[in-house]
Amino acid sequence: MKPIIPFLLAAALCACGQSETSQKPADSAANIPTVEELAANPERLKELRQQCKTDRPKLGDVLCNRVAEATRKRFYGDGETPYTPPKESPKF
């Protein structure tokens, strides 16, 4: 009965090893374009938006989140929208 305990302990430690998927995002993050690069290229951004809609698990969350942020940045611009309120309030 006692020789089984070390064997079970060794099997449990082997099962707790580092998985392959935990290393994948760190390696692929270097190849993902930045938000600024995506915002500067509207054709590529449109293509990636469509791919994120249809196949997000394949592209990954990091890329699709950057695509969403670049789309937001292109839509809103720098966020400094000039607004001049009218001198007279509207009459309803």
Coordinates of N, CA, C and O in Angstrom, one line a residue:
M1 N 0.8 -1.2 0.0 CA 0.0 0.0 0.0 C 0.9 1.3 0.0 O 0.5 2.2 -0.6
K2 N 2.0 1.2 0.7 CA 2.9 2.4 0.8 C 3.6 2.7 -0.5 O 3.8 3.9 -0.8
P3 N 3.9 1.8 -1.4 CA 4.5 2.2 -2.7 C 3.6 2.9 -3.6 O 4.0 3.6 -4.5
I4 N 2.3 2.8 -3.4 CA 1.3 3.5 -4.3 C 1.3 5.0 -4.0 O 1.2 5.8 -4.9
I5 N 1.5 5.4 -2.8 CA 1.5 6.8 -2.4 C 2.5 7.7 -3.2 O 2.2 8.7 -3.7
P6 N 3.8 7.3 -3.2 CA 4.8 8.1 -4.0 C 4.4 8.1 -5.5 O 4.6 9.1 -6.2
F7 N 3.9 7.0 -6.0 CA 3.5 7.0 -7.4 C 2.3 8.0 -7.7 O 2.3 8.7 -8.7
L8 N 1.3 8.0 -6.8 CA 0.2 8.9 -7.0 C 0.7 10.4 -6.8 O 0.2 11.3 -7.5
L9 N 1.6 10.6 -5.9 CA 2.1 11.9 -5.7 C 2.9 12.4 -7.0 O 2.7 13.5 -7.4
A10 N 3.7 11.5 -7.5 CA 4.4 11.9 -8.8 C 3.5 12.1 -9.9 O 3.6 13.0 -10.7
A11 N 2.4 11.3 -10.0 CA 1.4 11.5 -11.1 C 0.7 12.8 -10.9 O 0.4 13.5 -11.9
A12 N 0.4 13.2 -9.7 CA -0.3 14.5 -9.5 C 0.6 15.6 -9.8 O 0.1 16.6 -10.4
L13 N 1.9 15.6 -9.5 CA 2.8 16.6 -9.8 C 3.0 16.8 -11.3 O 3.1 17.9 -11.9
C14 N 3.0 15.7 -12.0 CA 3.2 15.7 -13.5 C 1.9 16.4 -14.2 O 2.1 17.1 -15.2
A15 N 0.8 16.1 -13.6 CA -0.4 16.6 -14.2 C -0.5 18.1 -13.9 O -1.3 18.8 -14.7
C16 N 0.2 18.6 -13.0 CA 0.1 20.1 -12.6 C 1.1 20.9 -13.4 O 1.4 22.0 -13.1
G17 N 1.7 20.3 -14.4 CA 2.8 21.0 -15.2 C 2.2 22.2 -15.9 O 1.0 22.4 -16.1
Q18 N 3.1 23.1 -16.4 CA 2.7 24.3 -17.2 C 2.1 23.8 -18.5 O 2.6 23.0 -19.2
S19 N 0.9 24.4 -18.8 CA 0.3 24.1 -20.1 C 0.9 24.8 -21.2 O 1.5 25.9 -21.1
E20 N 0.7 24.3 -22.4 CA 1.2 25.0 -23.6 C 0.5 26.2 -23.9 O 1.0 27.2 -24.5
T21 N -0.8 26.3 -23.6 CA -1.6 27.5 -24.0 C -1.2 28.7 -23.1 O -1.4 29.9 -23.6
S22 N -0.6 28.5 -22.0 CA -0.2 29.7 -21.1 C 0.9 30.4 -21.8 O 1.1 31.6 -21.5
Q23 N 1.8 29.8 -22.6 CA 2.9 30.4 -23.2 C 2.5 31.1 -24.6 O 3.1 32.0 -25.0
K24 N 1.4 30.6 -25.2 CA 1.0 31.1 -26.5 C 0.7 32.6 -26.6 O 1.2 33.3 -27.4
P25 N -0.1 33.2 -25.6 CA -0.4 34.6 -25.8 C 0.8 35.5 -25.7 O 0.9 36.5 -26.3
A26 N 1.8 35.2 -24.8 CA 2.9 36.0 -24.7 C 3.8 36.0 -26.0 O 4.3 37.1 -26.4
D27 N 3.8 34.9 -26.7 CA 4.6 34.8 -27.9 C 3.9 35.6 -29.0 O 4.5 36.2 -29.9
S28 N 2.6 35.4 -29.1 CA 1.8 36.0 -30.2 C 1.5 37.5 -30.0 O 1.1 38.1 -31.0
A29 N 1.6 38.0 -28.8 CA 1.3 39.4 -28.5 C 2.3 40.3 -29.3 O 1.9 41.4 -29.6
A30 N 3.5 39.9 -29.5 CA 4.4 40.7 -30.2 C 4.1 40.9 -31.7 O 4.4 41.9 -32.3
N31 N 3.3 40.0 -32.3 CA 2.9 40.0 -33.7 C 1.6 40.8 -33.9 O 1.3 41.0 -35.1
I32 N 0.9 41.2 -32.9 CA -0.3 41.9 -33.0 C -0.1 43.3 -33.2 O 0.6 44.0 -32.5
P33 N -0.7 43.9 -34.3 CA -0.6 45.4 -34.5 C -1.2 46.2 -33.4 O -2.1 45.8 -32.7
T34 N -0.6 47.4 -33.2 CA -1.1 48.3 -32.1 C -2.4 49.0 -32.6 O -2.8 48.9 -33.8
V35 N -3.1 49.6 -31.6 CA -4.3 50.3 -31.9 C -4.1 51.4 -33.0 O -4.9 51.6 -33.9
E36 N -3.0 52.1 -32.8 CA -2.6 53.2 -33.7 C -2.4 52.7 -35.2 O -2.8 53.3 -36.1
E37 N -1.7 51.6 -35.3 CA -1.5 51.0 -36.6 C -2.8 50.6 -37.2 O -3.0 50.8 -38.4
L38 N -3.7 50.0 -36.5 CA -5.0 49.6 -37.0 C -5.8 50.8 -37.4 O -6.5 50.8 -38.4
A39 N -5.8 51.8 -36.6 CA -6.6 53.0 -36.9 C -6.1 53.7 -38.1 O -6.9 54.4 -38.8
A40 N -4.8 53.6 -38.4 CA -4.3 54.3 -39.6 C -4.6 53.6 -40.9 O -4.4 54.1 -41.9
N41 N -5.0 52.3 -40.8 CA -5.3 51.5 -42.0 C -6.7 51.0 -42.0 O -7.0 50.0 -41.5
P42 N -7.6 51.8 -42.6 CA -9.1 51.5 -42.5 C -9.4 50.2 -43.2 O -10.3 49.5 -42.8
E43 N -8.7 49.9 -44.3 CA -9.1 48.7 -45.1 C -8.8 47.4 -44.2 O -9.6 46.5 -44.1
R44 N -7.6 47.4 -43.6 CA -7.2 46.3 -42.8 C -8.1 46.2 -41.5 O -8.5 45.1 -41.1
L45 N -8.5 47.4 -41.0 CA -9.3 47.4 -39.8 C -10.7 46.8 -40.2 O -11.3 46.0 -39.4
K46 N -11.2 47.2 -41.3 CA -12.6 46.6 -41.7 C -12.5 45.1 -41.9 O -13.4 44.4 -41.5
E47 N -11.4 44.7 -42.5 CA -11.2 43.2 -42.7 C -11.1 42.5 -41.4 O -11.8 41.4 -41.2
L48 N -10.4 43.0 -40.5 CA -10.2 42.4 -39.2 C -11.5 42.4 -38.3 O -11.8 41.5 -37.6
R49 N -12.3 43.5 -38.5 CA -13.6 43.6 -37.8 C -14.5 42.5 -38.2 O -15.1 41.8 -37.4
Q50 N -14.5 42.2 -39.5 CA -15.4 41.2 -40.0 C -14.9 39.8 -39.5 O -15.7 38.9 -39.1
Q51 N -13.6 39.6 -39.5 CA -13.0 38.3 -39.0 C -13.3 38.1 -37.6 O -13.5 37.0 -37.1
C52 N -13.2 39.2 -36.8 CA -13.5 39.1 -35.3 C -15.0 38.7 -35.1 O -15.3 38.0 -34.2
K53 N -15.9 39.2 -36.0 CA -17.3 38.9 -35.8 C -17.5 37.4 -36.1 O -18.3 36.8 -35.5
T54 N -16.8 36.9 -37.1 CA -17.1 35.5 -37.5 C -16.2 34.5 -36.8 O -16.7 33.3 -36.6
D55 N -15.0 34.8 -36.5 CA -14.1 33.8 -35.9 C -13.2 34.4 -34.8 O -12.0 34.3 -34.9
R56 N -13.8 34.9 -33.8 CA -13.1 35.5 -32.7 C -12.2 34.5 -32.0 O -11.0 34.9 -31.6
P57 N -12.6 33.3 -31.7 CA -11.7 32.3 -31.0 C -10.4 32.1 -31.7 O -9.3 31.9 -31.1
K58 N -10.4 32.1 -33.1 CA -9.2 31.8 -33.9 C -8.3 33.0 -33.8 O -7.1 32.9 -33.7
L59 N -8.8 34.3 -33.9 CA -8.0 35.5 -33.9 C -7.5 35.8 -32.5 O -6.4 36.3 -32.3
G60 N -8.3 35.6 -31.5 CA -7.9 35.8 -30.1 C -8.5 37.1 -29.6 O -8.8 38.0 -30.3
D61 N -8.6 37.2 -28.3 CA -9.2 38.3 -27.6 C -8.4 39.6 -27.7 O -8.9 40.7 -27.8
V62 N -7.1 39.4 -27.6 CA -6.2 40.6 -27.7 C -6.3 41.3 -29.0 O -6.5 42.6 -29.0
L63 N -6.3 40.6 -30.1 CA -6.4 41.3 -31.4 C -7.8 41.9 -31.6 O -7.9 43.1 -32.0
C64 N -8.8 41.2 -31.2 CA -10.2 41.7 -31.4 C -10.4 42.9 -30.5 O -11.2 43.8 -30.9
N65 N -9.9 42.9 -29.3 CA -10.0 44.1 -28.4 C -9.3 45.3 -29.0 O -9.8 46.4 -28.9
R66 N -8.2 45.1 -29.6 CA -7.4 46.2 -30.2 C -8.2 46.7 -31.5 O -8.2 47.9 -31.7
V67 N -8.8 45.8 -32.2 CA -9.6 46.2 -33.4 C -10.8 47.0 -32.9 O -11.1 48.0 -33.5
A68 N -11.5 46.6 -31.8 CA -12.6 47.4 -31.3 C -12.1 48.7 -30.8 O -12.8 49.7 -31.1
E69 N -11.0 48.8 -30.2 CA -10.5 50.1 -29.7 C -10.1 51.0 -30.9 O -10.4 52.2 -30.8
A70 N -9.5 50.4 -31.9 CA -9.1 51.2 -33.1 C -10.4 51.7 -33.8 O -10.4 52.9 -34.3
T71 N -11.4 50.9 -33.8 CA -12.7 51.4 -34.5 C -13.3 52.5 -33.7 O -13.8 53.5 -34.2
R72 N -13.3 52.4 -32.3 CA -13.8 53.4 -31.5 C -13.0 54.7 -31.7 O -13.5 55.8 -31.8
K73 N -11.7 54.6 -31.8 CA -10.8 55.7 -31.9 C -11.0 56.4 -33.3 O -11.1 57.7 -33.3
R74 N -11.3 55.7 -34.3 CA -11.5 56.3 -35.6 C -12.9 57.0 -35.6 O -13.1 58.0 -36.2
F75 N -13.9 56.4 -34.9 CA -15.2 57.0 -34.9 C -15.2 58.3 -34.1 O -15.8 59.3 -34.5
Y76 N -14.7 58.2 -32.8 CA -14.7 59.4 -32.0 C -13.6 60.4 -32.2 O -13.6 61.5 -31.7
G77 N -12.5 59.9 -32.9 CA -11.4 60.8 -33.1 C -10.6 60.9 -31.8 O -10.5 59.9 -31.0
D78 N -10.1 62.1 -31.5 CA -9.3 62.2 -30.3 C -10.1 62.6 -29.1 O -9.6 62.7 -28.0
G79 N -11.4 62.7 -29.2 CA -12.3 63.0 -28.1 C -12.5 64.4 -27.8 O -13.3 64.8 -27.0
E80 N -11.7 65.3 -28.5 CA -11.9 66.7 -28.3 C -12.8 67.3 -29.4 O -12.3 67.9 -30.4
T81 N -14.1 67.1 -29.2 CA -15.0 67.6 -30.2 C -15.3 69.1 -29.8 O -15.8 69.4 -28.7
P82 N -15.2 70.0 -30.8 CA -15.5 71.4 -30.6 C -17.0 71.5 -30.5 O -17.7 71.1 -31.3
Y83 N -17.4 72.2 -29.4 CA -18.8 72.4 -29.2 C -19.0 73.8 -28.7 O -18.4 74.2 -27.7
T84 N -19.8 74.6 -29.5 CA -20.1 75.9 -29.1 C -21.6 76.0 -28.8 O -22.4 75.9 -29.8
P85 N -22.0 76.2 -27.6 CA -23.4 76.2 -27.3 C -24.0 77.5 -27.9 O -23.4 78.5 -28.1
P86 N -25.3 77.5 -28.3 CA -25.9 78.7 -28.9 C -26.0 79.8 -27.8 O -26.1 79.5 -26.6
K87 N -26.0 81.0 -28.3 CA -26.1 82.2 -27.4 C -27.4 82.3 -26.8 O -27.6 82.7 -25.6
E88 N -28.4 81.9 -27.6 CA -29.8 81.9 -27.1 C -30.3 80.5 -26.9 O -30.0 79.7 -27.8
S89 N -31.0 80.2 -25.9 CA -31.6 78.9 -25.7 C -32.7 78.7 -26.7 O -33.5 79.6 -27.0
P90 N -32.9 77.5 -27.2 CA -34.0 77.2 -28.1 C -35.4 77.4 -27.5 O -35.6 77.1 -26.3
K91 N -36.3 77.9 -28.2 CA -37.7 78.0 -27.7 C -38.6 77.0 -28.3 O -38.6 76.8 -29.5
F92 N -39.2 76.2 -27.4 CA -40.1 75.1 -27.9 C -41.5 75.5 -27.8 O -42.0 76.1 -27.0

